[in-house]
C-alpha cells in the first residue's frame, strides 16, 4: 500500500473541521487552524476588524484548501491568542511575522481581507523576502482617503444591526437592497457551519484598539507601494462603505502589474457575495 498517498488523500479540506492549534512565540500563544495538503508554500489568511478564526467564509477558504496548505490565525490579543492587541497596524504585522516564522516558514502566500490587507501590506513592505504572492481584498493603502472614518461607519452599523437584531456584518459588508440582503444572510449562516470548538469572541477593548490602529493607519504618511513586486490580486465590491472602493483602484495603480476585480452591486464583502465567481479566480491566481 502507498502510505504517503493515503496520508495525502486524508487531509482536511473543510474549514469547519480544521483542528484548533496553538504555537508559542515571543511570549504570546497564537491560536490557529490549518487544513489542506501540507508541503510547499502555505497560504496564510489575514482576517478583518473584530474577527476571529470563526469569521472566514468557508466558500472562500475551502476551495483554496483543496490544493494548498492553508493557515488561518488569531493575531495577538484576538480570539484565543493571548497578549494585548497592538495599537498600530505595523505592530500587528510584526506579530504576524513572529507567528509565521514560529511555524518554520520562510516563504508564504497571503490572502487578506480588510484590516488583514493593511497588515499584509505592512508585512510585505518590511519583509518582502517572506511573501511570494499577495491577495488584497476589501482593503486600502496606508494614508488612504477616509480610512480614518472606519470607526464612525462601524459604530453606526452596529447600532443599526442592534435595533434590527441582526449581525452587524449584514450592514457593514453588504448593500441593503434586494441583492445584498439575501447574500448577507447566506454569508452569516455559512459562518455558523462550524458547530464545535469555536473560537473565543473578540473583547470590546481589543476591538476598540483595532479601530484606533486603523485610524492611525489612515492618517499616516503613505508607504511606497512600488516596492511591492510580488504578483498581487486586488478585489472589492463597487460600493464599499467601510474601506472605500476607490482605494482598491488606488492600490491597483500603485502596485505594478497587479490585477483588479471590482464586483457590481456589492459592498465591503463583495468577495463573499460573489464567492462562486471569486473563489476559482483566487485558486487559479495562487496556483500559478
PDB file of C-alpha atoms in Angstrom:
ATOM      1  CA  UNK A   1       0.000   0.000   0.000  1.00  0.00           C
ATOM      2  CA  UNK A   2       1.245   3.501  -0.841  1.00  0.00           C
ATOM      3  CA  UNK A   3       1.064   5.049   2.646  1.00  0.00           C
ATOM      4  CA  UNK A   4       2.236   8.505   1.538  1.00  0.00           C
ATOM      5  CA  UNK A   5      -0.619   8.689  -0.945  1.00  0.00           C
ATOM      6  CA  UNK A   6      -3.044   7.591   1.780  1.00  0.00           C
ATOM      7  CA  UNK A   7      -1.847  10.433   4.018  1.00  0.00           C
ATOM      8  CA  UNK A   8      -2.315  12.951   1.204  1.00  0.00           C
ATOM      9  CA  UNK A   9      -5.782  11.571   0.441  1.00  0.00           C
ATOM     10  CA  UNK A  10      -6.901  12.021   4.060  1.00  0.00           C
ATOM     11  CA  UNK A  11      -6.127  15.699   4.652  1.00  0.00           C
ATOM     12  CA  UNK A  12      -8.880  18.036   5.825  1.00  0.00           C
ATOM     13  CA  UNK A  13     -10.334  20.407   3.213  1.00  0.00           C
ATOM     14  CA  UNK A  14     -13.361  21.732   5.140  1.00  0.00           C
ATOM     15  CA  UNK A  15     -12.598  24.718   7.351  1.00  0.00           C
ATOM     16  CA  UNK A  16     -15.390  23.730   9.738  1.00  0.00           C
ATOM     17  CA  UNK A  17     -13.412  20.566  10.540  1.00  0.00           C
ATOM     18  CA  UNK A  18      -9.955  22.139  10.882  1.00  0.00           C
ATOM     19  CA  UNK A  19      -8.498  21.407  14.332  1.00  0.00           C
ATOM     20  CA  UNK A  20      -7.612  24.262  16.663  1.00  0.00           C
ATOM     21  CA  UNK A  21      -3.882  24.518  17.319  1.00  0.00           C
ATOM     22  CA  UNK A  22      -1.526  26.843  19.183  1.00  0.00           C
ATOM     23  CA  UNK A  23       2.108  27.879  18.948  1.00  0.00           C
ATOM     24  CA  UNK A  24       4.113  29.910  21.472  1.00  0.00           C
ATOM     25  CA  UNK A  25       6.374  32.700  20.252  1.00  0.00           C
ATOM     26  CA  UNK A  26       7.619  35.961  21.726  1.00  0.00           C
ATOM     27  CA  UNK A  27       5.679  35.394  24.943  1.00  0.00           C
ATOM     28  CA  UNK A  28       2.381  35.007  23.081  1.00  0.00           C
ATOM     29  CA  UNK A  29       0.319  31.886  22.459  1.00  0.00           C
ATOM     30  CA  UNK A  30      -1.086  32.180  18.931  1.00  0.00           C
ATOM     31  CA  UNK A  31      -4.245  30.253  18.040  1.00  0.00           C
ATOM     32  CA  UNK A  32      -4.531  28.936  14.506  1.00  0.00           C
ATOM     33  CA  UNK A  33      -6.180  26.378  12.272  1.00  0.00           C
ATOM     34  CA  UNK A  34      -4.705  24.586   9.298  1.00  0.00           C
ATOM     35  CA  UNK A  35      -6.132  22.465   6.530  1.00  0.00           C
ATOM     36  CA  UNK A  36      -5.331  21.254   3.057  1.00  0.00           C
ATOM     37  CA  UNK A  37      -2.329  19.219   1.898  1.00  0.00           C
ATOM     38  CA  UNK A  38       0.879  20.057   3.735  1.00  0.00           C
ATOM     39  CA  UNK A  39       4.045  20.758   1.826  1.00  0.00           C
ATOM     40  CA  UNK A  40       5.138  23.610  -0.366  1.00  0.00           C
ATOM     41  CA  UNK A  41       4.356  27.257   0.263  1.00  0.00           C
ATOM     42  CA  UNK A  42       1.357  27.754   2.599  1.00  0.00           C
ATOM     43  CA  UNK A  43      -1.408  30.317   2.087  1.00  0.00           C
ATOM     44  CA  UNK A  44      -1.773  32.342   5.293  1.00  0.00           C
ATOM     45  CA  UNK A  45      -5.109  34.118   5.841  1.00  0.00           C
ATOM     46  CA  UNK A  46      -5.142  37.588   7.458  1.00  0.00           C
ATOM     47  CA  UNK A  47      -8.599  38.377   8.840  1.00  0.00           C
ATOM     48  CA  UNK A  48     -10.670  41.550   9.232  1.00  0.00           C
ATOM     49  CA  UNK A  49     -11.513  44.001  12.016  1.00  0.00           C
ATOM     50  CA  UNK A  50     -13.102  42.391  15.105  1.00  0.00           C
ATOM     51  CA  UNK A  51     -12.779  38.950  13.536  1.00  0.00           C
ATOM     52  CA  UNK A  52     -11.574  35.682  14.998  1.00  0.00           C
ATOM     53  CA  UNK A  53     -10.904  32.304  13.418  1.00  0.00           C
ATOM     54  CA  UNK A  54     -14.662  31.783  13.095  1.00  0.00           C
ATOM     55  CA  UNK A  55     -15.086  34.664  10.646  1.00  0.00           C
ATOM     56  CA  UNK A  56     -13.639  33.144   7.479  1.00  0.00           C
ATOM     57  CA  UNK A  57     -16.164  32.255   4.792  1.00  0.00           C
ATOM     58  CA  UNK A  58     -15.800  28.511   4.116  1.00  0.00           C
ATOM     59  CA  UNK A  59     -16.823  29.099   0.491  1.00  0.00           C
ATOM     60  CA  UNK A  60     -13.580  31.054   0.049  1.00  0.00           C
ATOM     61  CA  UNK A  61     -11.173  29.093   2.219  1.00  0.00           C
ATOM     62  CA  UNK A  62     -12.319  25.532   1.358  1.00  0.00           C
ATOM     63  CA  UNK A  63     -11.676  25.751  -2.428  1.00  0.00           C
ATOM     64  CA  UNK A  64      -8.155  27.069  -1.802  1.00  0.00           C
ATOM     65  CA  UNK A  65      -7.511  24.244   0.696  1.00  0.00           C
ATOM     66  CA  UNK A  66      -8.337  21.644  -1.955  1.00  0.00           C
ATOM     67  CA  UNK A  67      -4.844  22.088  -3.345  1.00  0.00           C
ATOM     68  CA  UNK A  68      -2.893  24.226  -0.880  1.00  0.00           C
ATOM     69  CA  UNK A  69      -1.795  24.145   2.746  1.00  0.00           C
ATOM     70  CA  UNK A  70      -3.971  26.852   4.360  1.00  0.00           C
ATOM     71  CA  UNK A  71      -3.335  28.513   7.719  1.00  0.00           C
ATOM     72  CA  UNK A  72      -5.664  30.972   9.483  1.00  0.00           C
ATOM     73  CA  UNK A  73      -4.671  32.597  12.764  1.00  0.00           C
ATOM     74  CA  UNK A  74      -5.750  34.961  15.521  1.00  0.00           C
ATOM     75  CA  UNK A  75      -3.359  37.874  15.869  1.00  0.00           C
ATOM     76  CA  UNK A  76      -2.098  38.828  19.327  1.00  0.00           C
ATOM     77  CA  UNK A  77      -4.882  39.619  21.794  1.00  0.00           C
ATOM     78  CA  UNK A  78      -7.642  38.412  19.462  1.00  0.00           C
ATOM     79  CA  UNK A  79      -9.874  35.370  19.967  1.00  0.00           C
ATOM     80  CA  UNK A  80      -7.914  32.573  21.607  1.00  0.00           C
ATOM     81  CA  UNK A  81      -4.498  34.206  21.118  1.00  0.00           C
ATOM     82  CA  UNK A  82      -3.009  35.680  24.273  1.00  0.00           C
ATOM     83  CA  UNK A  83      -1.493  39.103  24.877  1.00  0.00           C
ATOM     84  CA  UNK A  84      -2.780  42.597  24.133  1.00  0.00           C
ATOM     85  CA  UNK A  85      -3.829  43.917  20.734  1.00  0.00           C
ATOM     86  CA  UNK A  86      -1.200  46.334  19.364  1.00  0.00           C
ATOM     87  CA  UNK A  87      -2.248  49.924  18.687  1.00  0.00           C
ATOM     88  CA  UNK A  88      -0.681  50.066  15.214  1.00  0.00           C
ATOM     89  CA  UNK A  89      -1.017  48.053  12.007  1.00  0.00           C
ATOM     90  CA  UNK A  90       2.766  47.831  11.766  1.00  0.00           C
ATOM     91  CA  UNK A  91       2.983  46.153  15.197  1.00  0.00           C
ATOM     92  CA  UNK A  92       0.270  43.712  14.085  1.00  0.00           C
ATOM     93  CA  UNK A  93       2.453  42.901  11.065  1.00  0.00           C
ATOM     94  CA  UNK A  94       5.398  42.273  13.400  1.00  0.00           C
ATOM     95  CA  UNK A  95       3.224  39.805  15.328  1.00  0.00           C
ATOM     96  CA  UNK A  96       2.203  38.086  12.094  1.00  0.00           C
ATOM     97  CA  UNK A  97       5.884  37.727  11.199  1.00  0.00           C
ATOM     98  CA  UNK A  98       6.597  36.241  14.637  1.00  0.00           C
ATOM     99  CA  UNK A  99       3.756  33.736  14.213  1.00  0.00           C
ATOM    100  CA  UNK A 100       4.731  32.689  10.675  1.00  0.00           C
ATOM    101  CA  UNK A 101       8.412  32.215  11.488  1.00  0.00           C
ATOM    102  CA  UNK A 102       7.487  30.317  14.670  1.00  0.00           C
ATOM    103  CA  UNK A 103       5.792  27.748  12.417  1.00  0.00           C
ATOM    104  CA  UNK A 104       9.057  27.439  10.491  1.00  0.00           C
ATOM    105  CA  UNK A 105       8.073  29.089   7.206  1.00  0.00           C
ATOM    106  CA  UNK A 106      10.379  31.383   5.255  1.00  0.00           C
ATOM    107  CA  UNK A 107       8.062  31.834   2.266  1.00  0.00           C
ATOM    108  CA  UNK A 108       4.270  32.234   2.180  1.00  0.00           C
ATOM    109  CA  UNK A 109       1.387  33.397   0.035  1.00  0.00           C
ATOM    110  CA  UNK A 110      -1.048  35.797   1.714  1.00  0.00           C
ATOM    111  CA  UNK A 111      -4.825  36.006   1.428  1.00  0.00           C
ATOM    112  CA  UNK A 112      -6.098  39.079   3.261  1.00  0.00           C
ATOM    113  CA  UNK A 113      -9.320  40.960   3.845  1.00  0.00           C
ATOM    114  CA  UNK A 114      -9.927  44.488   5.205  1.00  0.00           C
ATOM    115  CA  UNK A 115      -7.710  45.146   8.264  1.00  0.00           C
ATOM    116  CA  UNK A 116      -5.902  41.950   7.311  1.00  0.00           C
ATOM    117  CA  UNK A 117      -4.985  43.567   4.000  1.00  0.00           C
ATOM    118  CA  UNK A 118      -3.464  46.523   5.808  1.00  0.00           C
ATOM    119  CA  UNK A 119      -1.414  44.163   7.982  1.00  0.00           C
ATOM    120  CA  UNK A 120      -0.371  42.239   4.883  1.00  0.00           C
ATOM    121  CA  UNK A 121       0.852  45.420   3.180  1.00  0.00           C
ATOM    122  CA  UNK A 122       2.879  46.409   6.234  1.00  0.00           C
ATOM    123  CA  UNK A 123       4.363  42.914   6.400  1.00  0.00           C
ATOM    124  CA  UNK A 124       5.390  42.731   2.750  1.00  0.00           C
ATOM    125  CA  UNK A 125       6.920  46.241   2.834  1.00  0.00           C
ATOM    126  CA  UNK A 126       9.052  45.255   5.838  1.00  0.00           C
ATOM    127  CA  UNK A 127       9.746  41.623   4.874  1.00  0.00           C
ATOM    128  CA  UNK A 128       9.457  41.364   1.073  1.00  0.00           C
ATOM    129  CA  UNK A 129      11.507  38.176   1.016  1.00  0.00           C
ATOM    130  CA  UNK A 130       8.816  36.358   3.037  1.00  0.00           C
ATOM    131  CA  UNK A 131       5.940  36.806   0.591  1.00  0.00           C
ATOM    132  CA  UNK A 132       5.610  35.149  -2.813  1.00  0.00           C
ATOM    133  CA  UNK A 133       2.055  36.212  -3.762  1.00  0.00           C
ATOM    134  CA  UNK A 134      -0.433  38.651  -2.294  1.00  0.00           C
ATOM    135  CA  UNK A 135      -4.241  38.756  -2.339  1.00  0.00           C
ATOM    136  CA  UNK A 136      -5.670  42.058  -1.038  1.00  0.00           C
ATOM    137  CA  UNK A 137      -9.464  42.238  -0.707  1.00  0.00           C
ATOM    138  CA  UNK A 138     -11.709  44.942   0.752  1.00  0.00           C
ATOM    139  CA  UNK A 139      -8.713  46.969   1.858  1.00  0.00           C
ATOM    140  CA  UNK A 140      -6.780  50.176   1.282  1.00  0.00           C
ATOM    141  CA  UNK A 141      -3.305  51.690   1.479  1.00  0.00           C
ATOM    142  CA  UNK A 142      -1.695  53.486   4.386  1.00  0.00           C
ATOM    143  CA  UNK A 143      -2.827  57.109   4.309  1.00  0.00           C
ATOM    144  CA  UNK A 144      -5.791  56.203   2.108  1.00  0.00           C
ATOM    145  CA  UNK A 145      -8.616  58.741   1.900  1.00  0.00           C
ATOM    146  CA  UNK A 146     -11.364  58.236   4.527  1.00  0.00           C
ATOM    147  CA  UNK A 147      -9.844  55.092   6.085  1.00  0.00           C
ATOM    148  CA  UNK A 148      -9.777  57.058   9.332  1.00  0.00           C
ATOM    149  CA  UNK A 149     -13.598  57.144   9.182  1.00  0.00           C
ATOM    150  CA  UNK A 150     -13.946  53.376   9.533  1.00  0.00           C
ATOM    151  CA  UNK A 151     -14.788  53.678  13.240  1.00  0.00           C
ATOM    152  CA  UNK A 152     -17.695  56.036  12.562  1.00  0.00           C
ATOM    153  CA  UNK A 153     -19.187  53.730   9.931  1.00  0.00           C
ATOM    154  CA  UNK A 154     -18.636  50.674  12.117  1.00  0.00           C
ATOM    155  CA  UNK A 155     -20.344  52.079  15.207  1.00  0.00           C
ATOM    156  CA  UNK A 156     -23.280  53.354  13.144  1.00  0.00           C
ATOM    157  CA  UNK A 157     -23.846  49.972  11.518  1.00  0.00           C
ATOM    158  CA  UNK A 158     -23.510  48.155  14.846  1.00  0.00           C
ATOM    159  CA  UNK A 159     -26.313  50.380  16.136  1.00  0.00           C
ATOM    160  CA  UNK A 160     -28.463  49.662  13.078  1.00  0.00           C
ATOM    161  CA  UNK A 161     -27.875  45.929  13.486  1.00  0.00           C
ATOM    162  CA  UNK A 162     -28.704  46.047  17.189  1.00  0.00           C
ATOM    163  CA  UNK A 163     -32.004  47.787  16.514  1.00  0.00           C
ATOM    164  CA  UNK A 164     -32.983  45.122  13.970  1.00  0.00           C
ATOM    165  CA  UNK A 165     -31.479  42.187  15.919  1.00  0.00           C
ATOM    166  CA  UNK A 166     -29.141  41.426  13.036  1.00  0.00           C
ATOM    167  CA  UNK A 167     -25.461  40.578  12.699  1.00  0.00           C
ATOM    168  CA  UNK A 168     -23.508  43.851  12.157  1.00  0.00           C
ATOM    169  CA  UNK A 169     -21.730  42.253   9.181  1.00  0.00           C
ATOM    170  CA  UNK A 170     -25.038  42.256   7.313  1.00  0.00           C
ATOM    171  CA  UNK A 171     -24.855  46.062   7.329  1.00  0.00           C
ATOM    172  CA  UNK A 172     -21.082  46.527   7.195  1.00  0.00           C
ATOM    173  CA  UNK A 173     -20.340  44.065   4.388  1.00  0.00           C
ATOM    174  CA  UNK A 174     -23.415  44.113   2.140  1.00  0.00           C
ATOM    175  CA  UNK A 175     -25.738  46.529   0.371  1.00  0.00           C
ATOM    176  CA  UNK A 176     -29.146  46.844   1.995  1.00  0.00           C
ATOM    177  CA  UNK A 177     -31.073  46.049  -1.170  1.00  0.00           C
ATOM    178  CA  UNK A 178     -32.789  43.084  -2.796  1.00  0.00           C
ATOM    179  CA  UNK A 179     -29.431  41.631  -3.851  1.00  0.00           C
ATOM    180  CA  UNK A 180     -27.400  42.379  -0.741  1.00  0.00           C
ATOM    181  CA  UNK A 181     -29.828  41.290   1.970  1.00  0.00           C
ATOM    182  CA  UNK A 182     -30.118  37.614   0.963  1.00  0.00           C
ATOM    183  CA  UNK A 183     -26.362  37.476   0.268  1.00  0.00           C
ATOM    184  CA  UNK A 184     -25.749  38.829   3.774  1.00  0.00           C
ATOM    185  CA  UNK A 185     -27.980  36.251   5.431  1.00  0.00           C
ATOM    186  CA  UNK A 186     -26.375  33.425   3.463  1.00  0.00           C
ATOM    187  CA  UNK A 187     -22.893  34.626   4.467  1.00  0.00           C
ATOM    188  CA  UNK A 188     -23.756  34.863   8.157  1.00  0.00           C
ATOM    189  CA  UNK A 189     -25.290  31.372   8.030  1.00  0.00           C
ATOM    190  CA  UNK A 190     -22.119  29.969   6.449  1.00  0.00           C
ATOM    191  CA  UNK A 191     -20.071  31.310   9.361  1.00  0.00           C
ATOM    192  CA  UNK A 192     -22.121  29.057  11.659  1.00  0.00           C
ATOM    193  CA  UNK A 193     -21.240  25.817   9.841  1.00  0.00           C
ATOM    194  CA  UNK A 194     -18.579  25.037  12.433  1.00  0.00           C
ATOM    195  CA  UNK A 195     -20.529  23.855  15.470  1.00  0.00           C
ATOM    196  CA  UNK A 196     -17.790  22.595  17.818  1.00  0.00           C
ATOM    197  CA  UNK A 197     -14.555  24.010  19.195  1.00  0.00           C
ATOM    198  CA  UNK A 198     -15.422  27.542  18.154  1.00  0.00           C
ATOM    199  CA  UNK A 199     -13.137  30.475  18.878  1.00  0.00           C
ATOM    200  CA  UNK A 200     -13.441  32.947  21.743  1.00  0.00           C
ATOM    201  CA  UNK A 201     -15.146  36.206  20.657  1.00  0.00           C
ATOM    202  CA  UNK A 202     -13.076  39.360  20.455  1.00  0.00           C
ATOM    203  CA  UNK A 203     -13.138  41.525  23.571  1.00  0.00           C
ATOM    204  CA  UNK A 204     -14.534  45.060  23.383  1.00  0.00           C
ATOM    205  CA  UNK A 205     -11.215  46.607  24.425  1.00  0.00           C
ATOM    206  CA  UNK A 206      -9.391  44.634  21.714  1.00  0.00           C
ATOM    207  CA  UNK A 207     -11.930  45.772  19.112  1.00  0.00           C
ATOM    208  CA  UNK A 208     -11.537  49.408  20.158  1.00  0.00           C
ATOM    209  CA  UNK A 209      -7.749  49.158  19.949  1.00  0.00           C
ATOM    210  CA  UNK A 210      -8.011  47.743  16.430  1.00  0.00           C
ATOM    211  CA  UNK A 211     -10.180  50.714  15.439  1.00  0.00           C
ATOM    212  CA  UNK A 212      -7.554  53.110  16.804  1.00  0.00           C
ATOM    213  CA  UNK A 213      -4.870  51.311  14.800  1.00  0.00           C
ATOM    214  CA  UNK A 214      -6.935  51.646  11.609  1.00  0.00           C
ATOM    215  CA  UNK A 215      -7.471  55.362  12.249  1.00  0.00           C
ATOM    216  CA  UNK A 216      -3.710  55.789  12.744  1.00  0.00           C
ATOM    217  CA  UNK A 217      -3.084  53.856   9.506  1.00  0.00           C
ATOM    218  CA  UNK A 218      -5.468  56.137   7.631  1.00  0.00           C
ATOM    219  CA  UNK A 219      -3.812  59.298   8.963  1.00  0.00           C
ATOM    220  CA  UNK A 220      -0.210  58.192   8.397  1.00  0.00           C
ATOM    221  CA  UNK A 221       2.096  59.023   5.503  1.00  0.00           C
ATOM    222  CA  UNK A 222       1.667  56.547   2.630  1.00  0.00           C
ATOM    223  CA  UNK A 223       4.084  53.670   2.090  1.00  0.00           C
ATOM    224  CA  UNK A 224       5.960  53.381  -1.209  1.00  0.00           C
ATOM    225  CA  UNK A 225       3.928  50.568  -2.720  1.00  0.00           C
ATOM    226  CA  UNK A 226       6.148  50.496  -5.799  1.00  0.00           C
ATOM    227  CA  UNK A 227       8.352  48.320  -3.589  1.00  0.00           C
ATOM    228  CA  UNK A 228       5.741  45.563  -3.829  1.00  0.00           C
ATOM    229  CA  UNK A 229       6.883  43.473  -6.772  1.00  0.00           C
ATOM    230  CA  UNK A 230       5.055  40.286  -5.824  1.00  0.00           C
ATOM    231  CA  UNK A 231       2.159  39.184  -8.057  1.00  0.00           C
ATOM    232  CA  UNK A 232      -0.870  40.843  -6.456  1.00  0.00           C
ATOM    233  CA  UNK A 233      -4.602  40.215  -6.840  1.00  0.00           C
ATOM    234  CA  UNK A 234      -6.886  43.022  -5.598  1.00  0.00           C
ATOM    235  CA  UNK A 235     -10.669  42.605  -5.245  1.00  0.00           C
ATOM    236  CA  UNK A 236     -13.600  44.511  -3.771  1.00  0.00           C
ATOM    237  CA  UNK A 237     -17.234  45.393  -4.230  1.00  0.00           C
ATOM    238  CA  UNK A 238     -18.051  48.585  -6.118  1.00  0.00           C
ATOM    239  CA  UNK A 239     -19.888  50.127  -3.127  1.00  0.00           C
ATOM    240  CA  UNK A 240     -17.605  49.534  -0.146  1.00  0.00           C
ATOM    241  CA  UNK A 241     -18.732  51.840   2.675  1.00  0.00           C
ATOM    242  CA  UNK A 242     -16.061  50.699   5.151  1.00  0.00           C
ATOM    243  CA  UNK A 243     -12.888  50.940   3.058  1.00  0.00           C
ATOM    244  CA  UNK A 244     -13.984  52.982   0.020  1.00  0.00           C
ATOM    245  CA  UNK A 245     -13.843  51.072  -3.262  1.00  0.00           C
ATOM    246  CA  UNK A 246     -11.736  53.798  -4.843  1.00  0.00           C
ATOM    247  CA  UNK A 247      -8.892  52.717  -2.560  1.00  0.00           C
ATOM    248  CA  UNK A 248      -8.778  49.322  -4.267  1.00  0.00           C
ATOM    249  CA  UNK A 249      -8.265  51.209  -7.523  1.00  0.00           C
ATOM    250  CA  UNK A 250      -5.554  53.254  -5.777  1.00  0.00           C
ATOM    251  CA  UNK A 251      -3.774  50.052  -4.729  1.00  0.00           C
ATOM    252  CA  UNK A 252      -4.031  48.753  -8.294  1.00  0.00           C
ATOM    253  CA  UNK A 253      -2.421  51.906  -9.710  1.00  0.00           C
ATOM    254  CA  UNK A 254       0.408  51.853  -7.185  1.00  0.00           C
ATOM    255  CA  UNK A 255       1.272  48.132  -7.245  1.00  0.00           C
ATOM    256  CA  UNK A 256       2.813  47.400 -10.627  1.00  0.00           C
ATOM    257  CA  UNK A 257       1.246  44.629 -12.701  1.00  0.00           C
ATOM    258  CA  UNK A 258      -1.435  43.972 -10.085  1.00  0.00           C
ATOM    259  CA  UNK A 259      -4.788  42.500 -11.100  1.00  0.00           C
ATOM    260  CA  UNK A 260      -8.010  44.284 -10.028  1.00  0.00           C
ATOM    261  CA  UNK A 261     -11.527  42.833  -9.810  1.00  0.00           C
ATOM    262  CA  UNK A 262     -14.495  45.021  -8.832  1.00  0.00           C
ATOM    263  CA  UNK A 263     -17.802  43.250  -8.281  1.00  0.00           C
ATOM    264  CA  UNK A 264     -21.013  45.119  -9.159  1.00  0.00           C
ATOM    265  CA  UNK A 265     -23.856  45.892  -6.780  1.00  0.00           C
ATOM    266  CA  UNK A 266     -21.844  44.788  -3.739  1.00  0.00           C
ATOM    267  CA  UNK A 267     -20.100  46.285  -0.746  1.00  0.00           C
ATOM    268  CA  UNK A 268     -17.188  45.544   1.559  1.00  0.00           C
ATOM    269  CA  UNK A 269     -17.986  41.812   1.403  1.00  0.00           C
ATOM    270  CA  UNK A 270     -18.094  41.672  -2.373  1.00  0.00           C
ATOM    271  CA  UNK A 271     -15.870  38.603  -2.479  1.00  0.00           C
ATOM    272  CA  UNK A 272     -18.293  36.787  -0.170  1.00  0.00           C
ATOM    273  CA  UNK A 273     -21.350  37.832  -2.146  1.00  0.00           C
ATOM    274  CA  UNK A 274     -19.630  36.658  -5.349  1.00  0.00           C
ATOM    275  CA  UNK A 275     -17.819  33.681  -3.806  1.00  0.00           C
ATOM    276  CA  UNK A 276     -18.846  31.331  -6.631  1.00  0.00           C
ATOM    277  CA  UNK A 277     -17.072  33.621  -9.100  1.00  0.00           C
ATOM    278  CA  UNK A 278     -14.217  34.849  -6.937  1.00  0.00           C
ATOM    279  CA  UNK A 279     -13.012  31.611  -5.314  1.00  0.00           C
ATOM    280  CA  UNK A 280     -11.957  29.991  -8.617  1.00  0.00           C
ATOM    281  CA  UNK A 281     -10.109  33.183  -9.576  1.00  0.00           C
ATOM    282  CA  UNK A 282      -8.232  33.170  -6.260  1.00  0.00           C
ATOM    283  CA  UNK A 283      -7.420  29.456  -6.613  1.00  0.00           C
ATOM    284  CA  UNK A 284      -6.045  29.978 -10.136  1.00  0.00           C
ATOM    285  CA  UNK A 285      -4.032  33.062  -9.124  1.00  0.00           C
ATOM    286  CA  UNK A 286      -2.420  31.290  -6.170  1.00  0.00           C
ATOM    287  CA  UNK A 287      -1.681  28.190  -8.246  1.00  0.00           C
ATOM    288  CA  UNK A 288       0.344  29.986 -10.921  1.00  0.00           C
TER     289      UNK A 288
END
